[in-house]
PDB file of C-alpha atoms in Angstrom:
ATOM      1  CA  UNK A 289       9.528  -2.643 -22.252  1.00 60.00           C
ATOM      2  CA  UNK A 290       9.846   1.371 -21.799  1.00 63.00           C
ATOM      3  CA  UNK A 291       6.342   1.202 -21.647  1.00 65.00           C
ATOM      4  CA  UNK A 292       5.984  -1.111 -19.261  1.00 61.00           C
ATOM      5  CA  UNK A 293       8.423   0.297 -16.864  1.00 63.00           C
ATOM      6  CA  UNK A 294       6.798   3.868 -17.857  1.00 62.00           C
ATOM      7  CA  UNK A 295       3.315   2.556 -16.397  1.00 62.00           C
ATOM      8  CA  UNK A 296       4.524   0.892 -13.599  1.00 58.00           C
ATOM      9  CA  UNK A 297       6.094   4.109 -12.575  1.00 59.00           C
ATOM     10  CA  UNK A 298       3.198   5.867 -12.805  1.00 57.00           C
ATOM     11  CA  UNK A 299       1.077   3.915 -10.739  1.00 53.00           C
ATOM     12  CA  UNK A 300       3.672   3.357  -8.087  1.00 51.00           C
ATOM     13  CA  UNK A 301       3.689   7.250  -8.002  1.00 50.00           C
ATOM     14  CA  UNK A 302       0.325   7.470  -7.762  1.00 47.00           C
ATOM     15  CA  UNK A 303      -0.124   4.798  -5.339  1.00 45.00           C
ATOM     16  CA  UNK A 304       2.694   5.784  -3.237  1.00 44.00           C
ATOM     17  CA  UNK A 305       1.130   9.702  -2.905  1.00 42.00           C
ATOM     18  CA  UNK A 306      -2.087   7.984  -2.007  1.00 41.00           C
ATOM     19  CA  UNK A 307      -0.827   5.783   0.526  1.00 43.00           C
ATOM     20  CA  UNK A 308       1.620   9.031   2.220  1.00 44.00           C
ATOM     21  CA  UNK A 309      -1.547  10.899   1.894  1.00 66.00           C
ATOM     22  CA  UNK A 310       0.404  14.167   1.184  1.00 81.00           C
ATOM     23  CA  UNK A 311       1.309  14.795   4.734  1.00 90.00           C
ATOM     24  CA  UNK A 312       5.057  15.928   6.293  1.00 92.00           C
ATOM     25  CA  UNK A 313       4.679  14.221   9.470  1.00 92.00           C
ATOM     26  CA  UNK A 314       5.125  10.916   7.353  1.00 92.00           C
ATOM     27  CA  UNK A 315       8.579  11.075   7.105  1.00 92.00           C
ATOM     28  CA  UNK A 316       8.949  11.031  11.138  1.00 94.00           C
ATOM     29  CA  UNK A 317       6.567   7.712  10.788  1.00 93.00           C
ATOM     30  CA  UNK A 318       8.724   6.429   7.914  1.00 91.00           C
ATOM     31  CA  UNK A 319      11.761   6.742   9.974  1.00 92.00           C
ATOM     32  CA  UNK A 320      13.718   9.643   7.503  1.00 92.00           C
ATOM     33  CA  UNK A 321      13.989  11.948  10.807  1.00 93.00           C
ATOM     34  CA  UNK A 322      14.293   9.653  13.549  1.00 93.00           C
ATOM     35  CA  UNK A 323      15.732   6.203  13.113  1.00 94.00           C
ATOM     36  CA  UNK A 324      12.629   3.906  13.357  1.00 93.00           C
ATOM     37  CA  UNK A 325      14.668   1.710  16.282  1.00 93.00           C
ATOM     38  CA  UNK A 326      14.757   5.080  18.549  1.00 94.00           C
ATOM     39  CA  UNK A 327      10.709   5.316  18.443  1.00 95.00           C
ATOM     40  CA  UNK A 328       7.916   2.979  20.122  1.00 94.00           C
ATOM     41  CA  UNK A 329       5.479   2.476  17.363  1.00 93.00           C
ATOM     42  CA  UNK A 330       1.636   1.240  17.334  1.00 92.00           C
ATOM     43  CA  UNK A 331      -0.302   0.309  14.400  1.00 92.00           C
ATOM     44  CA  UNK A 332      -3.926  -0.826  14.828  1.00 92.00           C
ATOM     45  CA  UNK A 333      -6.658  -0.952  11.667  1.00 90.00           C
ATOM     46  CA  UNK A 334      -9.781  -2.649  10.979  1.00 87.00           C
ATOM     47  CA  UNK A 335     -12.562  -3.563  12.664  1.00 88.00           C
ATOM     48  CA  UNK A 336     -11.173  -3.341  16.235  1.00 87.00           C
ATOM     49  CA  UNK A 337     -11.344   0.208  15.730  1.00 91.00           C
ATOM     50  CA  UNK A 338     -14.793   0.313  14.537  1.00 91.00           C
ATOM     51  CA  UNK A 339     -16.344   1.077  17.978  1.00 92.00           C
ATOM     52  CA  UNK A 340     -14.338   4.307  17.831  1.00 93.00           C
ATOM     53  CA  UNK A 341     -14.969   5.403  14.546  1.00 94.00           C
ATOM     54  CA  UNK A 342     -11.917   5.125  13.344  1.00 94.00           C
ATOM     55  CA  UNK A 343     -10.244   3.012  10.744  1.00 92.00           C
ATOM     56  CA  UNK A 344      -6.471   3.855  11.171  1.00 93.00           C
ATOM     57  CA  UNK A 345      -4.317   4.837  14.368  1.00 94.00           C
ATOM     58  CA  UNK A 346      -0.427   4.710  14.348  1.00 94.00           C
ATOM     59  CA  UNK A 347       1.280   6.307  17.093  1.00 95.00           C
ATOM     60  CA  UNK A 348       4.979   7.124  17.633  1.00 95.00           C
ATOM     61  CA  UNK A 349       6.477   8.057  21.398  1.00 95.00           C
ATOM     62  CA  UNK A 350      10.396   8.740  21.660  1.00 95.00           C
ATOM     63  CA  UNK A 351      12.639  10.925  23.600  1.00 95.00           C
ATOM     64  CA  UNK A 352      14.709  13.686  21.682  1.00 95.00           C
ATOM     65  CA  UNK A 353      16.853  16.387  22.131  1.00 94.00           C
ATOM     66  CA  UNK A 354      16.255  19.889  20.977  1.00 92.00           C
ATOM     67  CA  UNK A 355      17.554  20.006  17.625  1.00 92.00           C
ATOM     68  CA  UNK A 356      15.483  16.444  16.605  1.00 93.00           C
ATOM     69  CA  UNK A 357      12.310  18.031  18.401  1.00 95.00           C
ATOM     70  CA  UNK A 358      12.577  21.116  16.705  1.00 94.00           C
ATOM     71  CA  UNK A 359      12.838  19.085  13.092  1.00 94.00           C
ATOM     72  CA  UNK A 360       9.688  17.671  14.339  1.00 95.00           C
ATOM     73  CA  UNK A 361       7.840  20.414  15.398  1.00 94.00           C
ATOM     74  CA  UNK A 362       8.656  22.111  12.054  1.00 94.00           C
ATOM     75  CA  UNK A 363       6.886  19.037  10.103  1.00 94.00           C
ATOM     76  CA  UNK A 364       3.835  19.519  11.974  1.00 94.00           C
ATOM     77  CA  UNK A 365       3.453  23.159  11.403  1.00 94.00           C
ATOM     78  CA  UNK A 366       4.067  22.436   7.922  1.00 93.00           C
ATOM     79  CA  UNK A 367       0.760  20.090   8.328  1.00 93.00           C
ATOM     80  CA  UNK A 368      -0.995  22.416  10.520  1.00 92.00           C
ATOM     81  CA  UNK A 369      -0.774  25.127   7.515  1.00 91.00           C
ATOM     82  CA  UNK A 370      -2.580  22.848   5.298  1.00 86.00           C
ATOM     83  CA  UNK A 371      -5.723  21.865   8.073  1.00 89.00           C
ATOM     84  CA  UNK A 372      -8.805  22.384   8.327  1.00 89.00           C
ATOM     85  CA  UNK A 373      -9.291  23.387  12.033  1.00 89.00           C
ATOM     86  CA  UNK A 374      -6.431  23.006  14.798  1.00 90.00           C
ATOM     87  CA  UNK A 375      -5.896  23.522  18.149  1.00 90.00           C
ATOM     88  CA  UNK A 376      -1.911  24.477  19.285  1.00 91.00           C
ATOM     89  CA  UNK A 377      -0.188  25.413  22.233  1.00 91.00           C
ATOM     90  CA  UNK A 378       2.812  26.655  22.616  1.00 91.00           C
ATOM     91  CA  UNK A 379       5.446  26.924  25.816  1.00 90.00           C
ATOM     92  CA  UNK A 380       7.692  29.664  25.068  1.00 89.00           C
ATOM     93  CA  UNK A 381       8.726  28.869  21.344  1.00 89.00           C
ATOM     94  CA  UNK A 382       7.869  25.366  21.146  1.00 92.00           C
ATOM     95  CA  UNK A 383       5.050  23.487  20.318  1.00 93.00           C
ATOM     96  CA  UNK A 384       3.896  21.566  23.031  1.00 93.00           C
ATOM     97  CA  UNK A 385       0.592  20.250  21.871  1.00 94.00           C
ATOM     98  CA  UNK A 386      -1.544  20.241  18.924  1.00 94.00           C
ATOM     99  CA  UNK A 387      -5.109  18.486  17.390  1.00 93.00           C
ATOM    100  CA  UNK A 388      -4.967  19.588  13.625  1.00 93.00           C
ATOM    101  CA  UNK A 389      -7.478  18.114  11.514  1.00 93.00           C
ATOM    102  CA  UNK A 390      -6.854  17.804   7.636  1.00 92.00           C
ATOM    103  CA  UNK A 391      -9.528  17.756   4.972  1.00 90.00           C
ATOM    104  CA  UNK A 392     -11.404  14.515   4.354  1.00 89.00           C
ATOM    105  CA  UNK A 393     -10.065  11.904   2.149  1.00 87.00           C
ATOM    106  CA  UNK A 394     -11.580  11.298  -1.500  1.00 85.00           C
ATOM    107  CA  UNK A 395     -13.876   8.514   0.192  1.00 87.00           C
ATOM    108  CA  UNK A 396     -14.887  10.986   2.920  1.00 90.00           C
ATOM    109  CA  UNK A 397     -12.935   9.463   5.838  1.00 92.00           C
ATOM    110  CA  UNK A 398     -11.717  12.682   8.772  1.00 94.00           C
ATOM    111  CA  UNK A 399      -8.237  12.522   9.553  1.00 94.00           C
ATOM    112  CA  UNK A 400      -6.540  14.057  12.235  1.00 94.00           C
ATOM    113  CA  UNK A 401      -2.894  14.609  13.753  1.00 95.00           C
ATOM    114  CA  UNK A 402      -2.412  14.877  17.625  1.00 95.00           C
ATOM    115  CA  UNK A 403       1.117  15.932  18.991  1.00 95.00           C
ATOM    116  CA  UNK A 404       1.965  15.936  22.791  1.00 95.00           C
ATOM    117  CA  UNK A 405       5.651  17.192  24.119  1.00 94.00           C
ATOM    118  CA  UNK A 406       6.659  17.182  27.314  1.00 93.00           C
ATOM    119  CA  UNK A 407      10.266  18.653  28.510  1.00 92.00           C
ATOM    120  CA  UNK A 408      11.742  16.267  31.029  1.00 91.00           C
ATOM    121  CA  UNK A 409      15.667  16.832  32.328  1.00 89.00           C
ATOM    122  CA  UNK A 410      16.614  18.063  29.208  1.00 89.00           C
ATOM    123  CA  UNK A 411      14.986  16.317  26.617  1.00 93.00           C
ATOM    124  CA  UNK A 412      11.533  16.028  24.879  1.00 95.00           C
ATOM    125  CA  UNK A 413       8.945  13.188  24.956  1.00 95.00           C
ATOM    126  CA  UNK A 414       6.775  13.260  21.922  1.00 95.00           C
ATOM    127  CA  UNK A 415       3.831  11.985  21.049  1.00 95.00           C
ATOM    128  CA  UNK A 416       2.831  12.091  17.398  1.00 95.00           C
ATOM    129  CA  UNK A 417      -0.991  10.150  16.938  1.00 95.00           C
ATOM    130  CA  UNK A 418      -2.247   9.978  13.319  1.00 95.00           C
ATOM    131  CA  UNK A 419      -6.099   8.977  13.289  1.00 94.00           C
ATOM    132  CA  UNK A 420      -8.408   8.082  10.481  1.00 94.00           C
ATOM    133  CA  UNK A 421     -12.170   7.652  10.476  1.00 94.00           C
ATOM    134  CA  UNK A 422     -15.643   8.330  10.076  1.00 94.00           C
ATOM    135  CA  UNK A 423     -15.158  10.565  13.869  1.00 94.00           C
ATOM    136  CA  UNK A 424     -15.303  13.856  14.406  1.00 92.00           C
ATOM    137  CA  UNK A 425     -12.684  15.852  16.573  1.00 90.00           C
ATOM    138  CA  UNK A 426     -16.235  16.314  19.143  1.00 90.00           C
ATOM    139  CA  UNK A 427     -16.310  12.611  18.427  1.00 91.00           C
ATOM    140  CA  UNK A 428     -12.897  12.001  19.693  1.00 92.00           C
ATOM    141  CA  UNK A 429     -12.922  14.395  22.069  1.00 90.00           C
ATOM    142  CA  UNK A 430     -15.904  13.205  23.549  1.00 90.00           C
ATOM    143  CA  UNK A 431     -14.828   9.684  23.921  1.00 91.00           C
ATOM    144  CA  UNK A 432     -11.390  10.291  25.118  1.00 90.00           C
ATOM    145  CA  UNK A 433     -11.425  13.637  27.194  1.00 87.00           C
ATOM    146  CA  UNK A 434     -11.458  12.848  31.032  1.00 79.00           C
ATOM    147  CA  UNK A 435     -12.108  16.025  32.056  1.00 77.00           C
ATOM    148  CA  UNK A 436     -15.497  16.031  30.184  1.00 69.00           C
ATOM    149  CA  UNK A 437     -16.625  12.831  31.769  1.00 61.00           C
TER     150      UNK A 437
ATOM    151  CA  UNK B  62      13.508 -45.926 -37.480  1.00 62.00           C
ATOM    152  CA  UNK B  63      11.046 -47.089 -34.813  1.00 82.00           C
ATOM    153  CA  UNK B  64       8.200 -46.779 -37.405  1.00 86.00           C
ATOM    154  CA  UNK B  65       5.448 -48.230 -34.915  1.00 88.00           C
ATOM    155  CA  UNK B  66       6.258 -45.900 -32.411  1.00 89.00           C
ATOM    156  CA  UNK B  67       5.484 -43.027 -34.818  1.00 88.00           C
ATOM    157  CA  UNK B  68       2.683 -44.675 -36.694  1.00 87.00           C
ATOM    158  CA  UNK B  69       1.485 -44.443 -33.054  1.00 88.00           C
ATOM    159  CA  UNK B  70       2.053 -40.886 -32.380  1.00 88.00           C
ATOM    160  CA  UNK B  71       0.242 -40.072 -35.684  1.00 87.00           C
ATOM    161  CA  UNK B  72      -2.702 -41.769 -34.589  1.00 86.00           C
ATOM    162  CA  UNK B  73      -2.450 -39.947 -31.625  1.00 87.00           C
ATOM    163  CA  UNK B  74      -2.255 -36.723 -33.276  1.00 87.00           C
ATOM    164  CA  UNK B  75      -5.600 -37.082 -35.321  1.00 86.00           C
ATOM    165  CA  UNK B  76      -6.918 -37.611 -32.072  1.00 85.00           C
ATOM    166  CA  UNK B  77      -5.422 -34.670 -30.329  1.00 87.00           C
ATOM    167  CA  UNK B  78      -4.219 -36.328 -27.896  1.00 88.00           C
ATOM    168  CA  UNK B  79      -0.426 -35.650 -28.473  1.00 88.00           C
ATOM    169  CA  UNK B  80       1.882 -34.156 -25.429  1.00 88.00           C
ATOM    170  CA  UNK B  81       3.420 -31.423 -26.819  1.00 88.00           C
ATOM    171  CA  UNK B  82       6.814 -33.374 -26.580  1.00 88.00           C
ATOM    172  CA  UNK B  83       5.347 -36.134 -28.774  1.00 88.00           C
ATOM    173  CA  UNK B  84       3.748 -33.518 -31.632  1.00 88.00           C
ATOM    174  CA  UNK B  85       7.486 -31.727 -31.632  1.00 88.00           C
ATOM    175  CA  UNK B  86       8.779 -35.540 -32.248  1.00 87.00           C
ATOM    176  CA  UNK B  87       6.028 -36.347 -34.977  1.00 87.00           C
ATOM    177  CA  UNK B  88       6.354 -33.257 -36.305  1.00 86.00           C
ATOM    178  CA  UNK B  89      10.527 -33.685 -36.945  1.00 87.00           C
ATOM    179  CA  UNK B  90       9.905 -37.110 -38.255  1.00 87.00           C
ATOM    180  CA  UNK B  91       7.247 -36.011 -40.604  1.00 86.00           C
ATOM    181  CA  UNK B  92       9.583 -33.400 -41.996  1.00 85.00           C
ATOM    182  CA  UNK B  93      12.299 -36.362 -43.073  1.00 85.00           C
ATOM    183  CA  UNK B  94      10.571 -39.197 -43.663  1.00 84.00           C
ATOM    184  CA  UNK B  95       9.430 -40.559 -47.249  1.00 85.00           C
ATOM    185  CA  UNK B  96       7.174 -43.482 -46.045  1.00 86.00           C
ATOM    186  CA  UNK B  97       4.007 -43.571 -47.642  1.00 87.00           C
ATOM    187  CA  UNK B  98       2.592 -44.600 -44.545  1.00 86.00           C
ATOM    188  CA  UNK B  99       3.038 -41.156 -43.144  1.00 85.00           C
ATOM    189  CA  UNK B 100       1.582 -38.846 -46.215  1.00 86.00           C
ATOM    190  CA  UNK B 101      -1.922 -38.739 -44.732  1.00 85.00           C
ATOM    191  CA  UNK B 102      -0.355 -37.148 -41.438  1.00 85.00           C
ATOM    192  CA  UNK B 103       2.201 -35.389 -43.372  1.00 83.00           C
ATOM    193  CA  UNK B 104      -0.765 -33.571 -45.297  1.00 85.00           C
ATOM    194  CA  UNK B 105      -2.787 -32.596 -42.520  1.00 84.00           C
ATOM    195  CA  UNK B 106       0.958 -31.578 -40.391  1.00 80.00           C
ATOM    196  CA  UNK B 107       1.617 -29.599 -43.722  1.00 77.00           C
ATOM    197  CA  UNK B 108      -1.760 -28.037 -44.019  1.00 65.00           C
ATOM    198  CA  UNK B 109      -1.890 -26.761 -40.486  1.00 66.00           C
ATOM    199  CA  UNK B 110       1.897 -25.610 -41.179  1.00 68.00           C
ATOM    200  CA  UNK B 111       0.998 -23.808 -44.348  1.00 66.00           C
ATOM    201  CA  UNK B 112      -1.911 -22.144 -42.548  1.00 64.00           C
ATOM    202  CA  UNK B 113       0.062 -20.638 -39.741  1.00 66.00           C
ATOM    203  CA  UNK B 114       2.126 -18.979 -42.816  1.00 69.00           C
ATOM    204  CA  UNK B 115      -0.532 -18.007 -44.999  1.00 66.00           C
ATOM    205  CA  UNK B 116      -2.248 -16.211 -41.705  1.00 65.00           C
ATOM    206  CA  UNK B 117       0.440 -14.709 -40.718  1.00 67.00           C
ATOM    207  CA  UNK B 118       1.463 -12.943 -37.260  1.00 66.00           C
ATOM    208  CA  UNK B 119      -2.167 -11.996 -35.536  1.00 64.00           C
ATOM    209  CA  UNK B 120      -2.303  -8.492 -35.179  1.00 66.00           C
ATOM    210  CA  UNK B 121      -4.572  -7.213 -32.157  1.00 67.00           C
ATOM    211  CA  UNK B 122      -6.198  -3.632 -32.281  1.00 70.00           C
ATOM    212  CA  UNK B 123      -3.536  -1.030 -31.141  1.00 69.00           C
ATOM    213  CA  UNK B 124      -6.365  -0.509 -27.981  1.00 67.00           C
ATOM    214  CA  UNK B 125      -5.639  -3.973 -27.112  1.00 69.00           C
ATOM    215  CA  UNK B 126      -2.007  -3.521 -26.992  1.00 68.00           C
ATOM    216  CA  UNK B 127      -2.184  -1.528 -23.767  1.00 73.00           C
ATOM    217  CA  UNK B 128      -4.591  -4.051 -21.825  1.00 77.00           C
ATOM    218  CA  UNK B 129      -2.017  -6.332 -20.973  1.00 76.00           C
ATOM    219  CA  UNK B 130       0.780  -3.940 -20.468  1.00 75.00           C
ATOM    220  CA  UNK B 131      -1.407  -2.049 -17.794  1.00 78.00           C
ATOM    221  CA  UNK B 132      -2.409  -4.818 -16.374  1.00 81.00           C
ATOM    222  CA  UNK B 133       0.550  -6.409 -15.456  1.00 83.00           C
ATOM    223  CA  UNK B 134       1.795  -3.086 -14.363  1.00 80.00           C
ATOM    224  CA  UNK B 135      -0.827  -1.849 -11.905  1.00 82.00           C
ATOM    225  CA  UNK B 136      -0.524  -5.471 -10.388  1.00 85.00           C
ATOM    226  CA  UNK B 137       3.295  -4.653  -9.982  1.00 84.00           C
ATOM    227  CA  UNK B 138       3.126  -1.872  -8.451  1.00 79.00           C
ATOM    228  CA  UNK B 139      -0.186  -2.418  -5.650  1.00 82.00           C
ATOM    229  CA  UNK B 140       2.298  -5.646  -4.969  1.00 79.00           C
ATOM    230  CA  UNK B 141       5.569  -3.637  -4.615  1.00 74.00           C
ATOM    231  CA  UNK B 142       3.549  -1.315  -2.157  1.00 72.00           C
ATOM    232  CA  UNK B 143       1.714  -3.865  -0.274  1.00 66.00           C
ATOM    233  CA  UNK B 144       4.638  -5.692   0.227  1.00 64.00           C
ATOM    234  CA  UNK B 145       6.607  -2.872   1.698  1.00 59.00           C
ATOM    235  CA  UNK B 146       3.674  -1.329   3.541  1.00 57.00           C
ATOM    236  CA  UNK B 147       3.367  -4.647   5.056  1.00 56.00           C
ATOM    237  CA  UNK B 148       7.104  -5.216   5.959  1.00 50.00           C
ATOM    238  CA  UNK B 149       7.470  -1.715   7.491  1.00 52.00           C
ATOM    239  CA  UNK B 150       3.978  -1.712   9.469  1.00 51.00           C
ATOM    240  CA  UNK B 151       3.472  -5.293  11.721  1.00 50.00           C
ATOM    241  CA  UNK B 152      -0.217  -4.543  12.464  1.00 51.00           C
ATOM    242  CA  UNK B 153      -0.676  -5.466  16.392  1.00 52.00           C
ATOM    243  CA  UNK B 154      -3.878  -6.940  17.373  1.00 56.00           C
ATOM    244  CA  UNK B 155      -5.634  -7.730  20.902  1.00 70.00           C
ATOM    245  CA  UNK B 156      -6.899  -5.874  24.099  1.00 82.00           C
ATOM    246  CA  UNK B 157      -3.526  -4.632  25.032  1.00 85.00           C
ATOM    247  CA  UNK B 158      -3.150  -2.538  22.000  1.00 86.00           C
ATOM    248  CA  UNK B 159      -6.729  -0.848  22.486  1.00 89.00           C
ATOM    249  CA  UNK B 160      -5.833  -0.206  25.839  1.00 90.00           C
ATOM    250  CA  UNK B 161      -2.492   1.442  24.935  1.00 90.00           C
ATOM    251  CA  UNK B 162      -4.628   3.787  22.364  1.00 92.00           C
ATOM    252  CA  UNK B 163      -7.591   4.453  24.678  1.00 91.00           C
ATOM    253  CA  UNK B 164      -4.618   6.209  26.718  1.00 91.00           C
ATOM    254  CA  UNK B 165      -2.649   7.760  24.473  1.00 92.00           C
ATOM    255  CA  UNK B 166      -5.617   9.030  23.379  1.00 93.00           C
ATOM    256  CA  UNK B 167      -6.803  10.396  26.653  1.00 92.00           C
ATOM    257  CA  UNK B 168      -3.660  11.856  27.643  1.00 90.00           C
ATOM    258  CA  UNK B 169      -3.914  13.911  24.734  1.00 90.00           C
ATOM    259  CA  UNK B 170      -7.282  14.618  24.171  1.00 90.00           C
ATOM    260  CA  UNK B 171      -7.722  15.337  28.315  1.00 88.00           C
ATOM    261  CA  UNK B 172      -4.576  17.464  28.236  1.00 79.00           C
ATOM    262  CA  UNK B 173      -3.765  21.380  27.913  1.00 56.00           C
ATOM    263  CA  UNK B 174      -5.978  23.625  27.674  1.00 57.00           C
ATOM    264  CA  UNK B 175      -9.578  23.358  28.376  1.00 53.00           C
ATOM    265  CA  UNK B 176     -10.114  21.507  24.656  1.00 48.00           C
ATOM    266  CA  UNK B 177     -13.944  21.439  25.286  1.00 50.00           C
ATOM    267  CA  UNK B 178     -14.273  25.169  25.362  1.00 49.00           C
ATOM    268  CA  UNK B 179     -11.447  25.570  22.788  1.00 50.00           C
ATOM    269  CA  UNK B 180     -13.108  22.718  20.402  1.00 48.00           C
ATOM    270  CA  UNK B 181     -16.320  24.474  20.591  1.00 49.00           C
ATOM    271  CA  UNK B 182     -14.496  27.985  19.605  1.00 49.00           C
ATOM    272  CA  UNK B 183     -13.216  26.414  16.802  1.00 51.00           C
ATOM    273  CA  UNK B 184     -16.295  24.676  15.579  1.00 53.00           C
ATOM    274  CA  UNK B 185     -18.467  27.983  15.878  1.00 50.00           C
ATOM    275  CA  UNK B 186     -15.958  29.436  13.925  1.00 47.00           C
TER     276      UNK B 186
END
């Protein structure tokens, strides 16, 4: 029986690391910073995202005030640290936007975090995006920048 | 004694056609009765019996062992995390989602800075 429940620990470990994918923004998606009922979620995967080149995109919008939004921008600094290439910019001493792209995964998929704030009477709208695919950030950008087109 | 009723059941049994409620029957019958009606069942019962004891407990190669145990434990725990990846993430399909993405998307990727010259920076980096 201990080695049973030894086993099945140690693939729900590994499984569980595998399915976070290492990353601190997924305690904001999990709901361990903001209560999930405060947040509009999306979740889309499969094959409808196919013409995109993507495989995965959840998306979280919510309003917060400044300490929440600064818990928030802390996680993904934390994430930026560990990227690949980013892109930030900053109003004053916060964060305001950022495209930070993370090392591929073991089966060679691109993944990418996009955050968007916005300061409106007093509080912040966020946008956290987390993206995974075969794209490329010129990928993305190319399909989804308006000024380019 | 209904002695037809197990004369039948040991007639059934050389033909292997017992349920396993009916051998468990035959089997405590055989074990009491002295008929001599029932010693060609009895022998074979009591061969197969004394078989199972000579043999023994059947001992697998310690490699084995762990098949099972793995088994049954991987499936656990890809079913534990399906099941609550599944209850916390309700997948939402149709046109209305892709549209909702295509501008998120583009609010981001269109926003701030000029991201076409500061993408290109970065990727001549």
């Amino acid at each position: 029986m201990k080695r049973i429940l030894f086993i099945f620990l140690l693939c729900f470990a590994g499984i569980s690391a595998f399915a976070q994918e290492g990353l601190y923004i997924e305690d904001l998606f999990e709901g361990r910073v903001i209560p999930l009922k405060h947040m509009k979620r999306s979740f889309i995967s499969g094959s409808e995202l196919h013409p995109y080149g993507l495989d995965t995109y959840k998306s979280l919008k919510f309003s917060v005030d400044e300490g929440d939004f600064h818990t928030v921008e802390v996680l993904v600094m934390k994430d930026a640290n560990a990227s690949t290439d980013k892109q930030t910019v900053f109003s004053g001493d916060h964060l305001t936007y950022a495209v930070i792209c993370f090392p591929p995964t073991l089966t060679g998929l691109n993944r990418f975090l996009c955050f968007q704030a916005v300061k409106k009477k007093g509080k912040w709208d966020v946008t956290v995006v987390y993206l995974r695919g075969t794209a490329t950030v010129e990928d993305l950008d190319a399909m989804f920048n308006k000024k380019r087109k | 004694m209904n002695k037809n009723y197990y004369k039948k059941l040991s007639l059934k049994y050389f033909e292997a056609t017992l349920s396993p409620r009916e051998e468990r029957r035959l089997k405590a019958f055989l074990a009491t009765t002295r008929d001599p009606d029932f010693d060609d069942a009895k022998a074979v019962a009591g061969y197969f019996a004394a078989g199972r004891a000579a043999a023994g407990r059947i001992v697998r190669p310690a490699s084995w062992r762990w098949i099972p145990v793995t088994a049954i434990s991987a499936a656990a725990a890809i079913a534990v995390i399906v099941g609550v990846h599944i209850g916390k993430e309700k997948q939402i399909p149709g046109n209305e989602a892709l549209a909702s993405m295509e501008n998120t998307l583009a609010s981001i990727f269109s926003s701030g800075t000029d991201v076409e010259t500061e993408l290109s920076g970065i990727m001549n980096q």
